[in-house]
Amino acid sequence: MNFNSKTYRYADRIGNLKAEAVGVVKGEKYFPVFPGNLVFKPLTKSKPFSTPLFAYAEVFWSHVIDRYFMPAPHYQLAFCQGYEAETGKYYDYGTVVPMVYGEKEHLMNLLEFFRDYPDKKADIDQYLNYCQMFYDYTDIFETDFFQEHTRLAEELATHVLVSILKGDQNYHYENVAFVCDSSNRILRIAPMIDHEFSTYFMFPDAAGRHLYWFGQLQRSIAGEPVVPEEFAFLSNPEERRLMEKSATCLHKNLLYIKEHFLRAVQDFTSRSALLEQAINETPEDFFLHKSPGYPDIANSDGYSIGKARYKDQDEHQAQLLEARYAHSGKPIEFDMVSVRILREIKETIRQVQEILLLS
């Protein structure tokens, strides 16, 4: 697994990939494109709990998914010199990844699709995108479109299973996309991208917070019922509703897929067993390695500064948060983090397999 970084200059880009956010947070992003149709994806100063390990997660999972589960574009750590000075809210480091669609093709995510082709079962008007939540796909599978297009439904089932394996806390409906031609005809489901919110890579600077969120992943897979008023501490009723759903929905996804997609289940369980075997036999092949010159300080609270400055446009609050958090980061201990990541991945494999294989 290659954790070396590549360096580009923003001035040398051959174009910009325009990505419009169409969910709860609306806006436009312009990611620079370099020769070979490589897209630079920066780490964002305001993205919740972002640390350099978000970029390492992209590299790690893109290689693991491509090798063990399905074709996936490989991410690589990267710098884009001049990008931070140009944009302000993005760092000039992140990753590069090949574009997942070709000439005269474009992407249409599930949110866009069901807005254009409404289905009462999807209830897309109730969709909200929050980070650090798990998403229920059973209603999506029940829509007329996926009931009629069984091959695409089977592919989506595999994607959902892999998203559970990687502990993706942000696998929302905007992260699943169709590749379409110029007439909007669906050609295929796009390869999996956006692996940064993998639970195992979060909070390397705060063990207690990390263990809490890994526990939330395990709890959602197990489907442990929500206790009344368990999430009463959340003042936003929509967020509370979503968190209650998130707390059990991975189990619901697993049971639905187990009942309706036997081939996807058999393929996933055999492939995940091979992954576990490889981790046991040669764990060093999966270890993270510090990339020379790449940032290696984790500050899971640093994003709050960027949120205040760039999203809330509150410079006074940003300066207060800078005084509090700007120097509170910790060096990433790559060997220790790697051991923990692999242990937790194996725990998830065993937990998911127990549910899928239980007769």
Short mmCIF file of C-alpha atoms in Angstrom, two decimals:
data_model
loop_
_atom_site.label_atom_id
_atom_site.label_comp_id
_atom_site.label_asym_id
_atom_site.label_seq_id
_atom_site.Cartn_x
_atom_site.Cartn_y
_atom_site.Cartn_z
CA MET A 1 0.00 0.00 0.00
CA ASN A 2 1.56 3.25 -1.14
CA PHE A 3 1.52 6.16 1.31
CA ASN A 4 3.95 8.35 -0.59
CA SER A 5 2.59 11.71 -1.70
CA LYS A 6 2.59 13.51 -5.04
CA THR A 7 2.95 17.25 -5.47
CA TYR A 8 1.06 19.39 -7.97
CA ARG A 9 0.82 23.11 -8.58
CA TYR A 10 -2.62 24.67 -8.70
CA ALA A 11 -1.46 26.88 -11.57
CA ASP A 12 -0.73 23.75 -13.66
CA ARG A 13 -4.25 22.35 -13.49
CA ILE A 14 -5.96 21.52 -16.78
CA GLY A 15 -9.39 22.35 -15.44
CA ASN A 16 -11.70 22.29 -12.45
CA LEU A 17 -14.19 19.62 -11.51
CA LYS A 18 -17.35 21.39 -10.43
CA ALA A 19 -19.15 19.52 -7.67
CA GLU A 20 -22.41 21.06 -6.52
CA ALA A 21 -23.68 20.02 -3.12
CA VAL A 22 -27.39 19.37 -3.42
CA GLY A 23 -28.15 18.17 0.09
CA VAL A 24 -28.65 19.96 3.39
CA VAL A 25 -25.49 22.01 2.87
CA LYS A 26 -25.75 23.72 -0.49
CA GLY A 27 -22.78 25.15 -2.34
CA GLU A 28 -20.27 24.58 -5.05
CA LYS A 29 -16.79 23.10 -4.89
CA TYR A 30 -14.18 23.40 -7.59
CA PHE A 31 -11.59 20.67 -7.39
CA PRO A 32 -8.56 21.08 -9.66
CA VAL A 33 -8.00 18.43 -12.33
CA PHE A 34 -4.51 17.43 -13.51
CA PRO A 35 -3.23 15.44 -16.50
CA GLY A 36 -4.44 11.85 -16.48
CA ASN A 37 -7.87 13.04 -15.27
CA LEU A 38 -6.62 13.08 -11.69
CA VAL A 39 -8.79 15.09 -9.32
CA PHE A 40 -7.26 16.76 -6.27
CA LYS A 41 -9.53 16.32 -3.26
CA PRO A 42 -8.39 18.61 -0.45
CA LEU A 43 -8.93 18.21 3.24
CA THR A 44 -11.36 20.86 4.38
CA LYS A 45 -10.76 23.21 7.29
CA SER A 46 -14.41 23.09 8.36
CA LYS A 47 -15.18 19.38 7.89
CA PRO A 48 -16.14 17.87 11.27
CA PHE A 49 -13.29 16.15 13.12
CA SER A 50 -11.03 16.13 10.06
CA THR A 51 -7.41 15.14 10.62
CA PRO A 52 -4.70 13.95 8.17
CA LEU A 53 -5.94 10.40 8.85
CA PHE A 54 -9.01 11.25 6.76
CA ALA A 55 -6.67 11.24 3.75
CA TYR A 56 -4.97 8.03 4.88
CA ALA A 57 -8.41 6.42 5.15
CA GLU A 58 -9.05 7.26 1.49
CA VAL A 59 -5.80 5.57 0.45
CA PHE A 60 -6.26 2.55 2.71
CA TRP A 61 -9.85 1.73 1.79
CA SER A 62 -9.52 2.41 -1.92
CA HIS A 63 -6.76 -0.21 -2.12
CA VAL A 64 -8.53 -2.72 0.16
CA ILE A 65 -11.86 -2.40 -1.67
CA ASP A 66 -10.20 -2.71 -5.08
CA ARG A 67 -8.19 -5.76 -4.05
CA TYR A 68 -10.78 -7.70 -2.08
CA PHE A 69 -14.28 -6.56 -3.08
CA MET A 70 -14.83 -4.64 -6.33
CA PRO A 71 -13.04 -2.27 -8.72
CA ALA A 72 -12.35 1.06 -7.03
CA PRO A 73 -10.15 4.01 -8.02
CA HIS A 74 -6.96 4.29 -5.98
CA TYR A 75 -6.43 7.41 -3.91
CA GLN A 76 -2.94 8.80 -3.28
CA LEU A 77 -1.79 11.38 -0.74
CA ALA A 78 -1.10 14.67 -2.48
CA PHE A 79 -0.23 18.34 -2.19
CA CYS A 80 -1.61 21.06 -4.44
CA GLN A 81 0.67 24.05 -4.02
CA GLY A 82 -1.17 27.36 -4.15
CA TYR A 83 -4.63 25.87 -3.59
CA GLU A 84 -4.98 26.96 0.04
CA ALA A 85 -3.89 30.49 -0.83
CA GLU A 86 -6.49 30.56 -3.61
CA THR A 87 -9.43 29.13 -1.67
CA GLY A 88 -8.80 29.83 2.01
CA LYS A 89 -11.17 27.20 3.38
CA TYR A 90 -9.27 24.21 1.96
CA TYR A 91 -5.83 22.94 2.88
CA ASP A 92 -3.27 22.50 0.13
CA TYR A 93 -2.95 18.82 1.06
CA GLY A 94 -5.35 15.95 0.60
CA THR A 95 -5.48 13.21 -2.03
CA VAL A 96 -5.67 12.71 -5.78
CA VAL A 97 -7.96 10.16 -7.39
CA PRO A 98 -8.83 9.28 -11.01
CA MET A 99 -12.21 10.48 -12.23
CA VAL A 100 -14.82 7.73 -12.10
CA TYR A 101 -16.66 8.65 -15.30
CA GLY A 102 -15.59 9.22 -18.86
CA GLU A 103 -16.14 11.71 -21.63
CA LYS A 104 -19.81 12.54 -22.26
CA GLU A 105 -20.73 10.86 -18.97
CA HIS A 106 -21.82 12.40 -15.70
CA LEU A 107 -22.85 11.35 -12.21
CA MET A 108 -26.34 11.40 -10.71
CA ASN A 109 -26.51 10.56 -7.02
CA LEU A 110 -29.51 8.94 -5.32
CA LEU A 111 -30.75 12.24 -3.94
CA GLU A 112 -30.77 13.81 -7.40
CA PHE A 113 -32.33 10.69 -8.93
CA PHE A 114 -35.26 10.48 -6.52
CA ARG A 115 -35.86 14.20 -6.75
CA ASP A 116 -36.19 13.82 -10.52
CA TYR A 117 -38.10 10.51 -10.29
CA PRO A 118 -40.02 10.59 -7.00
CA ASP A 119 -41.01 7.39 -5.24
CA LYS A 120 -43.09 7.44 -2.06
CA LYS A 121 -41.07 4.59 -0.58
CA ALA A 122 -37.87 6.66 -0.73
CA ASP A 123 -39.52 9.69 0.93
CA ILE A 124 -36.62 11.78 -0.28
CA ASP A 125 -38.08 15.02 1.13
CA GLN A 126 -37.31 13.67 4.61
CA TYR A 127 -33.66 13.08 3.73
CA LEU A 128 -31.06 15.06 5.65
CA ASN A 129 -27.30 14.70 5.51
CA TYR A 130 -25.48 14.79 8.81
CA CYS A 131 -21.91 13.66 9.40
CA GLN A 132 -21.35 10.87 11.91
CA MET A 133 -24.57 9.06 11.18
CA PHE A 134 -25.45 5.77 9.57
CA TYR A 135 -28.12 5.60 6.88
CA ASP A 136 -31.04 3.25 6.29
CA TYR A 137 -31.12 1.84 2.73
CA THR A 138 -34.07 -0.53 3.11
CA ASP A 139 -36.56 2.02 1.76
CA ILE A 140 -34.28 2.68 -1.20
CA PHE A 141 -34.21 -1.04 -2.03
CA GLU A 142 -38.03 -1.09 -1.88
CA THR A 143 -38.47 1.62 -4.50
CA ASP A 144 -39.96 0.67 -7.85
CA PHE A 145 -36.70 1.46 -9.62
CA PHE A 146 -34.56 -0.98 -7.62
CA GLN A 147 -37.33 -3.59 -7.55
CA GLU A 148 -37.30 -3.51 -11.35
CA HIS A 149 -33.52 -3.20 -11.83
CA THR A 150 -32.33 -6.19 -9.83
CA ARG A 151 -28.74 -6.10 -11.11
CA LEU A 152 -28.28 -2.52 -9.90
CA ALA A 153 -29.98 -3.42 -6.61
CA GLU A 154 -27.52 -6.28 -6.11
CA GLU A 155 -24.61 -3.93 -6.77
CA LEU A 156 -26.00 -1.41 -4.32
CA ALA A 157 -26.36 -4.16 -1.70
CA THR A 158 -22.66 -4.95 -2.09
CA HIS A 159 -21.78 -1.27 -1.75
CA VAL A 160 -23.82 -1.01 1.44
CA LEU A 161 -22.14 -4.10 2.91
CA VAL A 162 -18.69 -2.66 2.17
CA SER A 163 -19.71 0.69 3.66
CA ILE A 164 -20.62 -1.13 6.89
CA LEU A 165 -17.30 -2.97 6.87
CA LYS A 166 -15.36 0.28 6.60
CA GLY A 167 -17.43 1.83 9.38
CA ASP A 168 -18.50 4.68 7.12
CA GLN A 169 -20.21 7.28 9.29
CA ASN A 170 -21.22 9.35 6.27
CA TYR A 171 -22.44 6.90 3.63
CA HIS A 172 -25.43 9.04 2.76
CA TYR A 173 -27.52 9.11 -0.42
CA GLU A 174 -25.23 11.65 -2.07
CA ASN A 175 -22.34 9.16 -1.88
CA VAL A 176 -24.12 6.61 -4.08
CA ALA A 177 -24.22 7.62 -7.72
CA PHE A 178 -25.16 6.34 -11.15
CA VAL A 179 -22.91 6.98 -14.14
CA CYS A 180 -25.18 8.37 -16.87
CA ASP A 181 -24.70 9.22 -20.53
CA SER A 182 -25.52 12.58 -22.10
CA SER A 183 -29.21 11.63 -22.40
CA ASN A 184 -29.38 10.76 -18.66
CA ARG A 185 -29.57 7.04 -19.38
CA ILE A 186 -28.14 5.09 -16.44
CA LEU A 187 -25.11 3.04 -17.45
CA ARG A 188 -23.90 1.63 -14.13
CA ILE A 189 -23.37 2.38 -10.46
CA ALA A 190 -20.26 4.48 -9.95
CA PRO A 191 -17.33 2.92 -8.05
CA MET A 192 -17.16 3.61 -4.34
CA ILE A 193 -15.34 6.81 -3.42
CA ASP A 194 -15.22 9.06 -0.34
CA HIS A 195 -13.84 6.79 2.37
CA GLU A 196 -12.70 9.52 4.74
CA PHE A 197 -15.34 9.11 7.49
CA SER A 198 -14.20 5.59 8.35
CA THR A 199 -14.77 5.10 12.09
CA TYR A 200 -11.42 3.37 12.63
CA PHE A 201 -9.48 6.44 11.44
CA MET A 202 -11.33 8.99 13.55
CA PHE A 203 -10.12 10.67 16.75
CA PRO A 204 -6.50 9.45 16.79
CA ASP A 205 -5.86 12.23 19.32
CA ALA A 206 -8.69 11.31 21.69
CA ALA A 207 -8.96 7.65 22.72
CA GLY A 208 -12.17 8.09 24.69
CA ARG A 209 -14.02 9.74 21.81
CA HIS A 210 -12.72 7.12 19.42
CA LEU A 211 -13.93 4.24 21.59
CA TYR A 212 -17.34 5.87 21.96
CA TRP A 213 -17.87 6.12 18.20
CA PHE A 214 -16.51 2.65 17.53
CA GLY A 215 -19.06 1.49 20.10
CA GLN A 216 -21.77 3.32 18.17
CA LEU A 217 -20.75 1.43 15.03
CA GLN A 218 -20.94 -1.89 16.87
CA ARG A 219 -24.26 -0.93 18.42
CA SER A 220 -25.86 -0.03 15.07
CA ILE A 221 -24.64 -3.30 13.53
CA ALA A 222 -26.06 -5.23 16.49
CA GLY A 223 -29.34 -3.30 16.35
CA GLU A 224 -29.59 -2.72 20.07
CA PRO A 225 -32.88 -0.88 20.72
CA VAL A 226 -32.87 2.80 21.55
CA VAL A 227 -33.70 3.60 25.16
CA PRO A 228 -36.44 6.25 25.63
CA GLU A 229 -34.93 9.74 25.87
CA GLU A 230 -31.49 8.32 25.08
CA PHE A 231 -30.78 11.18 22.69
CA ALA A 232 -32.72 13.87 24.54
CA PHE A 233 -29.46 15.82 24.89
CA LEU A 234 -29.75 16.76 21.18
CA SER A 235 -31.75 19.98 21.03
CA ASN A 236 -32.45 19.77 17.28
CA PRO A 237 -35.45 17.43 16.85
CA GLU A 238 -34.44 16.46 13.30
CA GLU A 239 -30.95 15.55 14.43
CA ARG A 240 -32.39 13.58 17.34
CA ARG A 241 -34.74 11.68 15.00
CA LEU A 242 -31.87 10.83 12.66
CA MET A 243 -29.57 9.77 15.50
CA GLU A 244 -32.26 7.42 16.84
CA LYS A 245 -32.60 5.89 13.38
CA SER A 246 -28.83 5.74 12.92
CA ALA A 247 -28.41 3.83 16.18
CA THR A 248 -30.03 0.66 14.76
CA CYS A 249 -30.20 1.04 10.97
CA LEU A 250 -27.05 -0.91 10.05
CA HIS A 251 -28.61 -4.00 11.58
CA LYS A 252 -31.75 -3.30 9.58
CA ASN A 253 -29.69 -2.99 6.39
CA LEU A 254 -27.94 -6.29 7.09
CA LEU A 255 -31.15 -8.19 7.72
CA TYR A 256 -32.75 -6.83 4.55
CA ILE A 257 -29.74 -7.67 2.40
CA LYS A 258 -29.51 -11.12 3.99
CA GLU A 259 -33.14 -11.82 3.05
CA HIS A 260 -33.10 -10.40 -0.50
CA PHE A 261 -29.55 -10.62 -1.88
CA LEU A 262 -28.14 -14.07 -1.21
CA ARG A 263 -25.47 -13.85 -3.91
CA ALA A 264 -24.18 -10.51 -2.60
CA VAL A 265 -24.07 -11.94 0.94
CA GLN A 266 -22.16 -15.05 -0.12
CA ASP A 267 -19.67 -13.02 -2.13
CA PHE A 268 -19.15 -10.46 0.63
CA THR A 269 -18.69 -12.99 3.43
CA SER A 270 -16.15 -15.00 1.45
CA ARG A 271 -14.20 -11.90 0.44
CA SER A 272 -14.24 -10.40 3.92
CA ALA A 273 -12.96 -13.73 5.27
CA LEU A 274 -10.04 -13.51 2.84
CA LEU A 275 -9.37 -9.97 4.05
CA GLU A 276 -9.36 -11.10 7.68
CA GLN A 277 -7.03 -13.97 6.83
CA ALA A 278 -4.61 -11.61 5.07
CA ILE A 279 -4.64 -9.21 8.03
CA ASN A 280 -3.86 -12.11 10.38
CA GLU A 281 -1.07 -13.52 8.22
CA THR A 282 0.66 -10.30 7.05
CA PRO A 283 -0.62 -7.37 9.13
CA GLU A 284 2.35 -5.25 8.12
CA ASP A 285 0.94 -5.11 4.57
CA PHE A 286 -1.94 -3.05 5.94
CA PHE A 287 0.01 -0.74 8.23
CA LEU A 288 -0.13 3.02 7.71
CA HIS A 289 3.22 4.68 7.16
CA LYS A 290 3.99 8.33 7.65
CA SER A 291 4.44 10.02 4.31
CA PRO A 292 7.58 12.22 4.31
CA GLY A 293 6.56 15.86 4.54
CA TYR A 294 2.86 15.12 4.87
CA PRO A 295 1.13 16.60 7.96
CA ASP A 296 1.14 14.19 10.89
CA ILE A 297 -0.57 16.17 13.65
CA ALA A 298 -4.13 15.21 14.58
CA ASN A 299 -6.44 17.85 16.02
CA SER A 300 -10.03 16.63 15.95
CA ASP A 301 -11.29 19.98 17.28
CA GLY A 302 -9.38 22.15 14.81
CA TYR A 303 -12.25 22.05 12.31
CA SER A 304 -14.35 24.25 14.63
CA ILE A 305 -12.05 27.16 13.80
CA GLY A 306 -12.67 26.72 10.09
CA LYS A 307 -16.39 26.26 10.63
CA ALA A 308 -16.62 29.56 12.49
CA ARG A 309 -14.48 31.40 9.93
CA TYR A 310 -15.70 29.99 6.62
CA LYS A 311 -19.20 28.62 7.24
CA ASP A 312 -20.50 30.89 10.00
CA GLN A 313 -18.51 33.95 8.86
CA ASP A 314 -17.79 34.72 12.52
CA GLU A 315 -14.19 35.88 12.74
CA HIS A 316 -14.46 36.78 16.42
CA GLN A 317 -15.56 33.26 17.32
CA ALA A 318 -12.86 31.83 15.03
CA GLN A 319 -10.18 33.72 16.94
CA LEU A 320 -11.54 32.52 20.28
CA LEU A 321 -11.45 28.94 19.03
CA GLU A 322 -7.95 29.42 17.64
CA ALA A 323 -6.75 30.45 21.09
CA ARG A 324 -8.35 27.31 22.51
CA TYR A 325 -7.60 24.65 19.91
CA ALA A 326 -4.94 25.81 17.44
CA HIS A 327 -2.07 24.23 19.36
CA SER A 328 -3.83 21.25 20.95
CA GLY A 329 -3.02 18.67 18.26
CA LYS A 330 -1.06 15.49 18.91
CA PRO A 331 1.43 13.62 16.69
CA ILE A 332 -0.13 10.59 15.02
CA GLU A 333 1.48 7.38 16.29
CA PHE A 334 1.19 5.40 13.07
CA ASP A 335 2.15 1.95 14.35
CA MET A 336 -0.19 2.16 17.34
CA VAL A 337 -3.03 3.51 15.20
CA SER A 338 -2.47 0.77 12.61
CA VAL A 339 -2.68 -2.01 15.21
CA ARG A 340 -5.93 -0.57 16.55
CA ILE A 341 -7.44 -0.08 13.08
CA LEU A 342 -6.76 -3.67 12.07
CA ARG A 343 -8.10 -5.05 15.33
CA GLU A 344 -11.33 -3.08 14.97
CA ILE A 345 -11.77 -4.05 11.30
CA LYS A 346 -11.48 -7.72 12.27
CA GLU A 347 -14.04 -7.22 15.04
CA THR A 348 -16.45 -5.70 12.51
CA ILE A 349 -15.90 -8.53 10.02
CA ARG A 350 -16.74 -11.11 12.67
CA GLN A 351 -19.76 -9.16 13.93
CA VAL A 352 -21.21 -8.68 10.42
CA GLN A 353 -20.55 -12.28 9.40
CA GLU A 354 -22.30 -13.58 12.51
CA ILE A 355 -25.45 -11.71 11.47
CA LEU A 356 -25.27 -12.58 7.79
CA LEU A 357 -24.47 -16.28 8.26
CA LEU A 358 -26.77 -16.98 11.20
CA SER A 359 -29.53 -19.29 9.94
#
